[in-house]
mmCIF file of C-alpha atoms in Angstrom:
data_model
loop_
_atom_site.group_PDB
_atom_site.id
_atom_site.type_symbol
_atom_site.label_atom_id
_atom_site.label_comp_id
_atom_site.label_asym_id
_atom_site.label_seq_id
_atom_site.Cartn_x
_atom_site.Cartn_y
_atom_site.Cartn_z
ATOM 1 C CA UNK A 1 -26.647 10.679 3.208
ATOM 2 C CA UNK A 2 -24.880 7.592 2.571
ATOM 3 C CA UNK A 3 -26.797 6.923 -1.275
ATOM 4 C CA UNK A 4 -26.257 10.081 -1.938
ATOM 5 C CA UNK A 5 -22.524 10.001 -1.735
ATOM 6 C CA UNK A 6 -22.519 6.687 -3.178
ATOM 7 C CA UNK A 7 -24.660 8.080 -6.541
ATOM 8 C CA UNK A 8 -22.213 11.057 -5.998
ATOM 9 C CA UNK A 9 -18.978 8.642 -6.448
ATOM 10 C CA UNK A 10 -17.591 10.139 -3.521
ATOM 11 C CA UNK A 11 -14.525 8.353 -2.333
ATOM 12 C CA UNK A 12 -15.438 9.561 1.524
ATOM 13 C CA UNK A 13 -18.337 11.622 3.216
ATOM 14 C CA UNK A 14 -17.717 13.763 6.334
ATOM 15 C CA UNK A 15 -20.674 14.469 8.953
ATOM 16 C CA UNK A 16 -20.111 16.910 10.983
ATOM 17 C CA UNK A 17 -22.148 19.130 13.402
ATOM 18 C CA UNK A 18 -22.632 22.958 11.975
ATOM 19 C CA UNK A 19 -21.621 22.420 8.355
ATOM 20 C CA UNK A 20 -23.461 20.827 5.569
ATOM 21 C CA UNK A 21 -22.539 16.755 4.341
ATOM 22 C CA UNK A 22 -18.898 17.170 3.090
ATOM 23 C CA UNK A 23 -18.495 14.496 -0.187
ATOM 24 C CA UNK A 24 -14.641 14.048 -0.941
ATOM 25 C CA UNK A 25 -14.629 13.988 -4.781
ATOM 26 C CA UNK A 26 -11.966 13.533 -7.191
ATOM 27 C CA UNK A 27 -9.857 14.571 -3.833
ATOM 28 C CA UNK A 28 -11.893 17.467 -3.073
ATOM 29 C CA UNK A 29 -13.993 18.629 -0.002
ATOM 30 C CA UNK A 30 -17.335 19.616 -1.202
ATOM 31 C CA UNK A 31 -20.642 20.492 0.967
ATOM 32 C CA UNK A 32 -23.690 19.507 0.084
ATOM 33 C CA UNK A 33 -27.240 20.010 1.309
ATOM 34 C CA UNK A 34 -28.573 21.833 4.521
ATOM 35 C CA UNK A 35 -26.013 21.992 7.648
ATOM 36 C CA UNK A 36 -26.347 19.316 10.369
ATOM 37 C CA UNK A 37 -27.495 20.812 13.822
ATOM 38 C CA UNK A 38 -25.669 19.046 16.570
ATOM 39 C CA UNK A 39 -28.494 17.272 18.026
ATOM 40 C CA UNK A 40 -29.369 15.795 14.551
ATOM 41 C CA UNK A 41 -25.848 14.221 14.186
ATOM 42 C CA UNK A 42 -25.866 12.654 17.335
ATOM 43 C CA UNK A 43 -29.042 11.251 16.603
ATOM 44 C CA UNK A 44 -27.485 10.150 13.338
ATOM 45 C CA UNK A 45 -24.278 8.944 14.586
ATOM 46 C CA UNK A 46 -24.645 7.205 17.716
ATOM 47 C CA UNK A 47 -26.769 4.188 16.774
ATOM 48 C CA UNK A 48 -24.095 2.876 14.200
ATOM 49 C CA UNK A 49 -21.396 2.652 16.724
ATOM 50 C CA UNK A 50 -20.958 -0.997 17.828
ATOM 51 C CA UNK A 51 -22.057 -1.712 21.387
ATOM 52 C CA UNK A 52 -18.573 -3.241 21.869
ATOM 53 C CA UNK A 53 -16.914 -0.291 20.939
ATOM 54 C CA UNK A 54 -19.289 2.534 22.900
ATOM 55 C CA UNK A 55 -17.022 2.444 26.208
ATOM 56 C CA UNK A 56 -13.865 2.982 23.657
ATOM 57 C CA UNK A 57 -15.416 5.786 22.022
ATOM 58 C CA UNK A 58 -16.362 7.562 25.866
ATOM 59 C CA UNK A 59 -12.887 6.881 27.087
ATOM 60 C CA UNK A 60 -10.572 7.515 23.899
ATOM 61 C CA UNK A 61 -12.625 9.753 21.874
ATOM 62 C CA UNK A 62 -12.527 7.860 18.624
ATOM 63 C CA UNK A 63 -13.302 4.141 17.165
ATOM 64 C CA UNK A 64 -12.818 2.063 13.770
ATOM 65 C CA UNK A 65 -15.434 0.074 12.323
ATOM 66 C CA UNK A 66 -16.690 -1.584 9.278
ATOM 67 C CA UNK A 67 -20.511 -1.437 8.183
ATOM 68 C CA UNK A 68 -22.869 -3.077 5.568
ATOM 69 C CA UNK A 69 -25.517 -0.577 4.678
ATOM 70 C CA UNK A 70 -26.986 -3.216 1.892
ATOM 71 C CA UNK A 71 -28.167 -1.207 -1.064
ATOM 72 C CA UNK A 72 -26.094 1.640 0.118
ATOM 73 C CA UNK A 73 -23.120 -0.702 0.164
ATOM 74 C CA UNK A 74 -20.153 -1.340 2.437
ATOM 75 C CA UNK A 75 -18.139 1.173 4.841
ATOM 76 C CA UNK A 76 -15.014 1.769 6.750
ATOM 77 C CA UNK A 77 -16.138 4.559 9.769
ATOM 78 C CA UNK A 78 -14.611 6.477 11.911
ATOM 79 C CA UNK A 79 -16.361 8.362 14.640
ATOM 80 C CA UNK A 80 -15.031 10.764 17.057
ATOM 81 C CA UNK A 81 -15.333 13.625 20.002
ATOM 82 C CA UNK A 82 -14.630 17.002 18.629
ATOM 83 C CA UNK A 83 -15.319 20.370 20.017
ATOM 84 C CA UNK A 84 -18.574 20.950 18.262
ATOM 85 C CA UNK A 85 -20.108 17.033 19.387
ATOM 86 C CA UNK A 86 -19.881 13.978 17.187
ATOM 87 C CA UNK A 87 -18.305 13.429 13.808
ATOM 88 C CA UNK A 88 -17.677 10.707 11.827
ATOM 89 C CA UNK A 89 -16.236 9.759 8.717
ATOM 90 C CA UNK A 90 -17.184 7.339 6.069
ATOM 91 C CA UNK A 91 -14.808 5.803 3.650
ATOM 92 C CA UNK A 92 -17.057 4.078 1.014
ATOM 93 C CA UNK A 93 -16.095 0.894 -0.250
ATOM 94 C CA UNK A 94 -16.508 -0.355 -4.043
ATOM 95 C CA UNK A 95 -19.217 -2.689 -4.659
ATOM 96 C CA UNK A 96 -17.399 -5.491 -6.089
ATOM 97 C CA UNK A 97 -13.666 -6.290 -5.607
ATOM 98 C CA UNK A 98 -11.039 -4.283 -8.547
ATOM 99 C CA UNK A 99 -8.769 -5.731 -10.405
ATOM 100 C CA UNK A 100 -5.630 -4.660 -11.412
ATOM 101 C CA UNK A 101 -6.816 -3.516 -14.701
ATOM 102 C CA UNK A 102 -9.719 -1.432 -13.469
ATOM 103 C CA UNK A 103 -7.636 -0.153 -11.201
ATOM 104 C CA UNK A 104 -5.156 0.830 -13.989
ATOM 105 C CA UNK A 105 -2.012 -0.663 -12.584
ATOM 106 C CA UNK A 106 0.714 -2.793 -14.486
ATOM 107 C CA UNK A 107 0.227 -6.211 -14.864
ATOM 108 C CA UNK A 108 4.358 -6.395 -13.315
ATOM 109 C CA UNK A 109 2.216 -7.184 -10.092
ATOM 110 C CA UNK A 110 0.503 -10.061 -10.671
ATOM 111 C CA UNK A 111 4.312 -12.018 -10.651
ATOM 112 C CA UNK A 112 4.609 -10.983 -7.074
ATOM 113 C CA UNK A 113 1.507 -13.043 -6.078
ATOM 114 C CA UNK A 114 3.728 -16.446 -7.579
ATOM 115 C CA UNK A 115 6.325 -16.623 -4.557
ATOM 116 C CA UNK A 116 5.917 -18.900 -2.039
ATOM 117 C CA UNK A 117 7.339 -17.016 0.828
ATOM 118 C CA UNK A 118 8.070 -13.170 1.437
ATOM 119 C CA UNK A 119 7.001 -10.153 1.749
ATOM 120 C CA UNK A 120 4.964 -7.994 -0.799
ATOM 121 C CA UNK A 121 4.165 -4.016 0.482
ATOM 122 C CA UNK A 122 1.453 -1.596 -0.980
ATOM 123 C CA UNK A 123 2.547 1.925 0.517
ATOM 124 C CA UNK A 124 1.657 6.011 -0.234
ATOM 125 C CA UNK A 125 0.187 7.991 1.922
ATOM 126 C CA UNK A 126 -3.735 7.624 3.437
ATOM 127 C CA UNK A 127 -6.281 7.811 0.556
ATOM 128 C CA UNK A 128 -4.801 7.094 -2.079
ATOM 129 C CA UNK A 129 -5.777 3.458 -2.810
ATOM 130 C CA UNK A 130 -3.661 0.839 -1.203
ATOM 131 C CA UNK A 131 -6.875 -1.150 0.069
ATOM 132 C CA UNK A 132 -8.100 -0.949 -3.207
ATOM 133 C CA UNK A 133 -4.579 -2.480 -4.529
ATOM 134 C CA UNK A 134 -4.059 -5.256 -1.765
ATOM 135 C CA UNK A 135 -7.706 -6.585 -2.536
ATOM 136 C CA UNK A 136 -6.906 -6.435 -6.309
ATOM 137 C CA UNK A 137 -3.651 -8.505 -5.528
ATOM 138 C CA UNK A 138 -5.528 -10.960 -3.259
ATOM 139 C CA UNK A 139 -8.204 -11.592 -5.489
ATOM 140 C CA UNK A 140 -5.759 -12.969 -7.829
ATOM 141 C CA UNK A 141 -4.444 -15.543 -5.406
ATOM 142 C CA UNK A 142 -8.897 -16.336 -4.387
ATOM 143 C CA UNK A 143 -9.151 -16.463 -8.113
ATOM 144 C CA UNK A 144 -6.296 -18.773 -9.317
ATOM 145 C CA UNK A 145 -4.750 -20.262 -6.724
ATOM 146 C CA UNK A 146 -6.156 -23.174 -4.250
ATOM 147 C CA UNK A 147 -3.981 -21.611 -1.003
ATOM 148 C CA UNK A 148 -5.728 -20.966 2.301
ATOM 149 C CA UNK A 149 -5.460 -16.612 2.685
ATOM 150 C CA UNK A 150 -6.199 -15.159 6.038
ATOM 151 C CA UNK A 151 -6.356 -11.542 5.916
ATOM 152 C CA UNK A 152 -6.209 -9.520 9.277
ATOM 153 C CA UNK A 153 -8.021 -6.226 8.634
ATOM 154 C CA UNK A 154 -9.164 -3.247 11.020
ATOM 155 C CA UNK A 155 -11.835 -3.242 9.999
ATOM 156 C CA UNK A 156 -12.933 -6.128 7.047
ATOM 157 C CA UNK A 157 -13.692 -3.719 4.347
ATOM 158 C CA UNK A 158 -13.386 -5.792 1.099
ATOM 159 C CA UNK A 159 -15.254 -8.950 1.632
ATOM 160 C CA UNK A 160 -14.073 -11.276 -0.870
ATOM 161 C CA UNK A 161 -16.609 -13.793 -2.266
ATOM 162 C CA UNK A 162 -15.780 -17.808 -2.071
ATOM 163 C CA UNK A 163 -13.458 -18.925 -5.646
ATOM 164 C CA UNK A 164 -11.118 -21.029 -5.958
ATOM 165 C CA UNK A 165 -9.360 -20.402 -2.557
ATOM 166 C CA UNK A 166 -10.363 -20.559 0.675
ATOM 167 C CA UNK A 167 -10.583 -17.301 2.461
ATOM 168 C CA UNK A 168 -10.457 -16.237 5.982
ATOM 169 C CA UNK A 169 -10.863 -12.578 7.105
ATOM 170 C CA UNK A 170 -10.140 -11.841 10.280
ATOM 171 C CA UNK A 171 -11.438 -8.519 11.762
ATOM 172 C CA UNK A 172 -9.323 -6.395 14.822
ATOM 173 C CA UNK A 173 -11.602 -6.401 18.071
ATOM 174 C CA UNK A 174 -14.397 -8.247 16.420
ATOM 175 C CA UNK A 175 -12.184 -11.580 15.759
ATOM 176 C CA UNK A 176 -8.875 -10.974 17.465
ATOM 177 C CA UNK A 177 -7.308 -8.392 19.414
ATOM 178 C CA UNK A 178 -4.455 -6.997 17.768
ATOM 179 C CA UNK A 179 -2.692 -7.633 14.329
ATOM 180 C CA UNK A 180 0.042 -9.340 16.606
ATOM 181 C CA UNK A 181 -1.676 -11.691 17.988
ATOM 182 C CA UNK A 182 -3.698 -12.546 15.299
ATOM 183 C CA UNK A 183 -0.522 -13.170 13.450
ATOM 184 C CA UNK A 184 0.551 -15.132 15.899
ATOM 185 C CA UNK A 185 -2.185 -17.245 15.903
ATOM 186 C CA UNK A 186 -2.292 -17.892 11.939
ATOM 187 C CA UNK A 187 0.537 -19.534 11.959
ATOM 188 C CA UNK A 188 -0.970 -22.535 13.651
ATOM 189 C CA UNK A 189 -3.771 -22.245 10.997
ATOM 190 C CA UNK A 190 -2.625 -24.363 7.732
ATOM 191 C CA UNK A 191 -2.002 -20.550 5.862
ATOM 192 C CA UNK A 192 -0.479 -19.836 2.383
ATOM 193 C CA UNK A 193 -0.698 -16.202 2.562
ATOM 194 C CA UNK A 194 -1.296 -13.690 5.447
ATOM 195 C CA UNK A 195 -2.897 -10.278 4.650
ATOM 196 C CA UNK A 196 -1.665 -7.719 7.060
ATOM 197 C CA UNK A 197 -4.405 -4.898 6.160
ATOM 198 C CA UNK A 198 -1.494 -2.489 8.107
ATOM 199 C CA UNK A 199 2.000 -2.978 9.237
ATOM 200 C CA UNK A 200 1.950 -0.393 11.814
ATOM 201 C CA UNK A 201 3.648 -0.910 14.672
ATOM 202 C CA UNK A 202 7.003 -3.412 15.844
ATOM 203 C CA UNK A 203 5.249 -6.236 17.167
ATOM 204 C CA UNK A 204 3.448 -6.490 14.329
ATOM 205 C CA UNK A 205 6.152 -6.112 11.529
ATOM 206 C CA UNK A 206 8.335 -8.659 14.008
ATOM 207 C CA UNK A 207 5.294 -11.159 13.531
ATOM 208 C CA UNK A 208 4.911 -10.365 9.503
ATOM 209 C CA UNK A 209 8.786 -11.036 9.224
ATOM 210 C CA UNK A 210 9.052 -14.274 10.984
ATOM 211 C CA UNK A 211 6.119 -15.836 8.594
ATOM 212 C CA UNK A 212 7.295 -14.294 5.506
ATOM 213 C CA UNK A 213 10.617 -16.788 6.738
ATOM 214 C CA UNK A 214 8.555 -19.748 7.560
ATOM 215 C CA UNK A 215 7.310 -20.309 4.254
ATOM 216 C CA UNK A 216 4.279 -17.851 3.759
ATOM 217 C CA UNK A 217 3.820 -14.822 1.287
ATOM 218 C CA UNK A 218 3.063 -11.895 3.441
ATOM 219 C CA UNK A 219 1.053 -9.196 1.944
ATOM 220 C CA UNK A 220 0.440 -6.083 4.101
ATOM 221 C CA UNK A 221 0.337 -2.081 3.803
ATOM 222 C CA UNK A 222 2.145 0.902 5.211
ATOM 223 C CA UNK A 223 1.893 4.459 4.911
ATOM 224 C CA UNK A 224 5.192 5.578 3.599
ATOM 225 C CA UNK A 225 5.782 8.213 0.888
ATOM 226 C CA UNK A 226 8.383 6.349 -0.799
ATOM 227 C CA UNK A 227 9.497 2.433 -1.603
ATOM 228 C CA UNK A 228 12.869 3.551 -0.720
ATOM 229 C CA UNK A 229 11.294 5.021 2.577
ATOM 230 C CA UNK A 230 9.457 1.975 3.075
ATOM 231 C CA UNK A 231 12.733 -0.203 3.640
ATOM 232 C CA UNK A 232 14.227 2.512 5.867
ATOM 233 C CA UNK A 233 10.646 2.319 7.589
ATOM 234 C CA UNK A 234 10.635 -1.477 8.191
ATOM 235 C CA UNK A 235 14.321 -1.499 9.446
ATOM 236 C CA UNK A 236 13.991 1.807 12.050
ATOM 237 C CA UNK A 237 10.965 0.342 13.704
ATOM 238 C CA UNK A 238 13.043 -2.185 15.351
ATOM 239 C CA UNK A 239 16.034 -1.303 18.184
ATOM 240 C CA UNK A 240 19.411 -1.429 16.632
ATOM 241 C CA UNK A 241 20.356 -4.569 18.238
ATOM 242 C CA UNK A 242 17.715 -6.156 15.988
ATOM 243 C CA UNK A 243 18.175 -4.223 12.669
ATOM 244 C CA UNK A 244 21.073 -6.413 11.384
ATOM 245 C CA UNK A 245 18.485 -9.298 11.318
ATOM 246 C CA UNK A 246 15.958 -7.327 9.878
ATOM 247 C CA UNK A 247 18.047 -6.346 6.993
ATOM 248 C CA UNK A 248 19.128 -9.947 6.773
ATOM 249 C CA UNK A 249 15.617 -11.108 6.310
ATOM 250 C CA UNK A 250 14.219 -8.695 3.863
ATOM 251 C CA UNK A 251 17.478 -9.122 1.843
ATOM 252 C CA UNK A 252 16.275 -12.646 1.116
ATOM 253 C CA UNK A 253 12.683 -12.391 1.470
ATOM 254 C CA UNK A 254 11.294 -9.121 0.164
ATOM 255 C CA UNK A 255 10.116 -9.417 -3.348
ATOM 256 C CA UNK A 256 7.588 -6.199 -4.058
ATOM 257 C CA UNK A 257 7.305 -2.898 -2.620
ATOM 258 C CA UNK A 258 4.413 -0.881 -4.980
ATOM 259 C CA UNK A 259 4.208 2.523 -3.868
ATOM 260 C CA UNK A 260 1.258 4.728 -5.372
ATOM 261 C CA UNK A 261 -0.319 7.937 -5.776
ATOM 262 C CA UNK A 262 -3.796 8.760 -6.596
ATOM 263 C CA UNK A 263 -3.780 11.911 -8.974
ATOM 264 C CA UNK A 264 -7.295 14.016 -10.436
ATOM 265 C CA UNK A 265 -7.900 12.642 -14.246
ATOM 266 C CA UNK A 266 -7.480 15.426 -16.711
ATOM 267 C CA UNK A 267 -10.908 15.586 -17.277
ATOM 268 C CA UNK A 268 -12.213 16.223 -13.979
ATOM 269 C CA UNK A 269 -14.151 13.340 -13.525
ATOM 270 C CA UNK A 270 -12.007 11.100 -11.417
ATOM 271 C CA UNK A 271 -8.574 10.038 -10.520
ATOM 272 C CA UNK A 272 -5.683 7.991 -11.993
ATOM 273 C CA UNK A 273 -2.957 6.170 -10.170
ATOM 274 C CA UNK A 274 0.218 6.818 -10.408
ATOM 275 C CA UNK A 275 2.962 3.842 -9.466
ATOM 276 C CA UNK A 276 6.133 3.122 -8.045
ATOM 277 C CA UNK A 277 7.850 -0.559 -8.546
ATOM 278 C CA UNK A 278 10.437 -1.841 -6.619
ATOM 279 C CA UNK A 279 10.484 -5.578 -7.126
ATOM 280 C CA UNK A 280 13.002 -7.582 -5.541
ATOM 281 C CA UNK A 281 16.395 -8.488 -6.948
ATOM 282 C CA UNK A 282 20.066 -9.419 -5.665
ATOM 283 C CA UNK A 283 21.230 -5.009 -6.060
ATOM 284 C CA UNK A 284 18.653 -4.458 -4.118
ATOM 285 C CA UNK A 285 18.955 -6.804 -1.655
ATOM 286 C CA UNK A 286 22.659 -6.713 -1.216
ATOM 287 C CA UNK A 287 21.809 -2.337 -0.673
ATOM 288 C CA UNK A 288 19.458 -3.597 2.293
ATOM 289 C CA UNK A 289 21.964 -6.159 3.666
ATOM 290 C CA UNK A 290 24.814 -4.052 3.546
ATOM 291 C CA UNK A 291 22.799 -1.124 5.145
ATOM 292 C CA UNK A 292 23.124 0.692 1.943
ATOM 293 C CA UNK A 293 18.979 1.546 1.534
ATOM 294 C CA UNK A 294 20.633 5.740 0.776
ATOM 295 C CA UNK A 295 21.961 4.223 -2.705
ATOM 296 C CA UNK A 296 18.685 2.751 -3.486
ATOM 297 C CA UNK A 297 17.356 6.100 -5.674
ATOM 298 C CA UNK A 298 20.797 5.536 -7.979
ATOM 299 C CA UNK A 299 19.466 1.877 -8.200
ATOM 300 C CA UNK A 300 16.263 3.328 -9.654
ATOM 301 C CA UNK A 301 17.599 5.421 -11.957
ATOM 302 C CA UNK A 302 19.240 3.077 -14.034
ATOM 303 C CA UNK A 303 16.989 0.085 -12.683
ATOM 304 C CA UNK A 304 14.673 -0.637 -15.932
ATOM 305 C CA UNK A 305 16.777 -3.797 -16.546
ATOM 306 C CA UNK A 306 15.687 -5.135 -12.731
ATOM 307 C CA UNK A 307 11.958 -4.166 -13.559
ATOM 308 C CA UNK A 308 12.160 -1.122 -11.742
ATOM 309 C CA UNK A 309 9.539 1.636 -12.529
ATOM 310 C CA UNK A 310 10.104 5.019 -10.837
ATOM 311 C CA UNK A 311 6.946 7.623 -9.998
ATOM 312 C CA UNK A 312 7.946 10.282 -12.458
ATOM 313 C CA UNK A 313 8.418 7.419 -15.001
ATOM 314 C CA UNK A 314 4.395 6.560 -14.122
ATOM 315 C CA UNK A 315 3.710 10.597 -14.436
ATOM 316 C CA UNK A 316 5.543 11.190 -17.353
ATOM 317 C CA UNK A 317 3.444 8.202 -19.086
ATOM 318 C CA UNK A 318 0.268 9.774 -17.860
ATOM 319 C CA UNK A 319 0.540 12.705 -19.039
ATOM 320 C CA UNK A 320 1.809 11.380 -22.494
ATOM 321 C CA UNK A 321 -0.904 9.213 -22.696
ATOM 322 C CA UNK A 322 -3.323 12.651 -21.812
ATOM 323 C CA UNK A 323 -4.869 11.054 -18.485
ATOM 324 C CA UNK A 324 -3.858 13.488 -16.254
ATOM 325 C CA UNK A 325 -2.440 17.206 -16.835
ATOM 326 C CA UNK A 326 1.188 18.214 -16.672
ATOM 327 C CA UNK A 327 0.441 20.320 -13.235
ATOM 328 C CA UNK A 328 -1.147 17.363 -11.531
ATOM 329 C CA UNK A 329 2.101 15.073 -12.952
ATOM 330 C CA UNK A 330 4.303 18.282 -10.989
ATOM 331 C CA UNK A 331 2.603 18.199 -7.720
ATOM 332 C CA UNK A 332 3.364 14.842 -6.845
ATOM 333 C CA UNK A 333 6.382 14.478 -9.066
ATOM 334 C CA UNK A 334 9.393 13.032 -6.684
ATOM 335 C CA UNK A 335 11.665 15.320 -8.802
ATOM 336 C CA UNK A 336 9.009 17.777 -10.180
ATOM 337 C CA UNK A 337 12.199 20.121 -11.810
ATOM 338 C CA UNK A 338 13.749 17.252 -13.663
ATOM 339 C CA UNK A 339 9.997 16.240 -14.757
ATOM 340 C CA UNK A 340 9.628 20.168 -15.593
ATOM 341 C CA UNK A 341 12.603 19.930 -17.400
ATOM 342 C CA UNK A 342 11.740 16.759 -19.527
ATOM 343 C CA UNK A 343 8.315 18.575 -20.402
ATOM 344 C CA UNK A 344 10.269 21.266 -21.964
ATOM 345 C CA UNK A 345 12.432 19.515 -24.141
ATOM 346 C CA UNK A 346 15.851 19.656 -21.967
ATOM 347 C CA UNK A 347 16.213 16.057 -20.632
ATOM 348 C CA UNK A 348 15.265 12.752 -22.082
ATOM 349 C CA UNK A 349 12.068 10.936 -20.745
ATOM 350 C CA UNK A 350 12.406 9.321 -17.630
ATOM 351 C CA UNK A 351 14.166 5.709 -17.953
ATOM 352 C CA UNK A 352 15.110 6.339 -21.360
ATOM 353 C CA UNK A 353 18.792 5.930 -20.973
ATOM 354 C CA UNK A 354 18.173 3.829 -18.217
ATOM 355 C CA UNK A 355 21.201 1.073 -18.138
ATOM 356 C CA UNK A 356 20.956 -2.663 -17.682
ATOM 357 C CA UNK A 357 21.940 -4.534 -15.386
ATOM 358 C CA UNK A 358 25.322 -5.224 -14.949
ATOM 359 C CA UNK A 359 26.293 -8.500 -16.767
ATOM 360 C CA UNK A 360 28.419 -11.032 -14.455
ATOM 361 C CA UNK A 361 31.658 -11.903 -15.094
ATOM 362 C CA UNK A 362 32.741 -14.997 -17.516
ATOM 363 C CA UNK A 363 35.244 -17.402 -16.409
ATOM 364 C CA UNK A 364 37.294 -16.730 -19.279
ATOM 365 C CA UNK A 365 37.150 -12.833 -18.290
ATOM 366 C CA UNK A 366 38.088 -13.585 -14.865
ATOM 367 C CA UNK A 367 41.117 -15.899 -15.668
ATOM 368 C CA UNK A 368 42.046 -13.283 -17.925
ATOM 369 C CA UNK A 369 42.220 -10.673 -15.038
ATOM 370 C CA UNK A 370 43.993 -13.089 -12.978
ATOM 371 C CA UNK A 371 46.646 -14.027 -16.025
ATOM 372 C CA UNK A 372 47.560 -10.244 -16.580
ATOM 373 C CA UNK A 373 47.454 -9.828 -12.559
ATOM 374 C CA UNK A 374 49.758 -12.680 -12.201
ATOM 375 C CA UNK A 375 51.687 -12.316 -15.201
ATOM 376 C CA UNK A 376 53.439 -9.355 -14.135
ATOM 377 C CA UNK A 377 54.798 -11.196 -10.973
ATOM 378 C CA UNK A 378 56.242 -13.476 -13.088
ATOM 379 C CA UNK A 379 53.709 -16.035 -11.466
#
């Protein structure tokens, strides 16, 4: 089952008792084969699960693992109790570790991989290739840097081979017990960067916060629609005693949110992402500090001078360029009528009017300002 979804190209493959191997291609269910009697996915099934993880799956109903199938390749599965017995659910894992290129993302990224400190965020919603981003990003840093990464995943699904950095991956419930306190224990471990494979709950974005302060680039995922949405996200996890601090700390330390969505390829044969950019810069940070995150669309609109690139921007160049179909652009389009209505001829293409950023004040201006202020006092 598992080489035929990988000849397939299936992105996932769904066993379930009753109904027939379900491949997920191009973002599509399809069956395949025979359907699986109950008995013969159990029999299937239940051998793959971990021993450590058999008493979670009889008391919880579900458990998260990673497997390495050799020829067949590498998996992230997911197997639970549902009313018809066993299913599980195989995410298949590329072969060899992407790169931005292959993946068809702008090269913008790479700069975010050159800080120091802070906090870089891959977000969209589930499936649509933030793994496959945050291993693109961190094989830069194994590639050409000489840091030490430590990536916390649940489970390992990319392992990354031995370059010029020195890599270690951490696995949830195999290695540690929780992103928290595997955070907690990297900082005593000599890191550069910390890979957070998912900021999901407050404990663990308290933990990613601190280190992105202590001198450590923080690299994690979320699954947030929006980057806008992904600032409001970070800050409401937290009690509002502590969400002045938070906005003090990503106002200083947040330098990349890329927020993405995987879209079918005009052709049929496969899909294309579509990104969001919202690097960091002192508008946007004074917006977070100054609990201003609503004003942070108008920011995007005319944010092309602060490298900004908005999702419809990313559609509208799709579509231009004939990878992916106007409908497809529309269905995932943030502002699918304005997008409609640049298609038709009404409104400009997205960020072509798109102002600079404003330009500071001279000295001379300022003592100007002050002369004619003063000057009619008599000052």
């Amino acid at each position: 089952l598992l080489a035929t979804a990988r000849e397939a190209g299936a992105s996932d493959l769904h066993v379930v008792s009753g109904r027939p191997m379900l491949l997920r291609l191009h973002g599509e269910l399809t069956p395949k084969g025979p359907a699986l009697e109950e008995a013969s996915v159990e029999e299937l099934v239940g051998p793959i699960v971990p021993e450590r993880l058999r008493a979670m799956l009889a008391e919880q109903g579900s458990c998260d693992f990673g497997v390495d199938r050799g020829a067949q390749g590498r998996f992230r599965v997911n197997v639970a109790r549902q009313r018809t017995g066993l299913k599980a659910c195989f995410r298949l894992i590329p072969p060899g570790v992407p790169t931005l290129q292959s993946l068809g993302l702008p090269p913008e990224i790479e700069k975010a991989t050159h800080h120091h400190q802070g906090l870089v965020v891959v977000t969209g919603p589930t499936g649509h290739g933030k793994t496959n981003t945050l291993a693109a990003i961190v094989d830069i840093v194994n590639r050409e840097t000489t840091h030490h990464v430590i990536t916390v995943e649940d489970p390992v699904e990319f392992v990354h081979p031995r370059k010029k950095a020195m890599m270690s991956q951490r696995e949830v419930g195999s290695h540690t017990q929780t992103f928290a306190a595997a955070l907690k224990a990297s900082l005593r471990e000599d890191p550069d960067v910390i890979v957070v494979g998912e900021l999901r709950d407050t404990e663990t974005v308290r933990m990613a916060l601190a280190a992105s302060e202590t001198g450590h680039l923080v690299l994690g995922t979320m699954n947030t629609p929006s980057a806008a949405k992904t600032i409001d996200r970070l800050i409401d996890l937290f009690p509002p005693a502590d969400q002045q601090q938070v906005r003090m700390t990503l106002a200083g330390g947040l330098h990349l949110i890329v927020s993405q969505r995987l879209v079918p390829s005009a052709d049929g044969k496969g899909m294309v992402a579509a990104v969001e950019l919202l690097p960091g810069s002192i508008a946007l940070w004074s917006l977070i500090r100054d609990n201003k995150t609503f004003q942070i669309p108008s920011l995007q609109q005319r944010g092309k001078g602060f490298g900004i690139l908005r999702l419809d921007e990313s559609l509208y160049d799709l579509v231009k360029a004939g990878r992916i179909t106007r409908e497809a652009a529309l269905s995932v389009a943030e502002q699918p009528e304005e997008l409609e209505a640049v298609f038709a001829g009404k409104r400009p293409p997205p960020g072509a009017i798109a102002a600079q950023p404003p330009k500071p004040e001279t000295a001379g201006g300022l003592l100007g300002k002050a002369g004619q202020l003063f000057g009619k006092r008599g000052a």
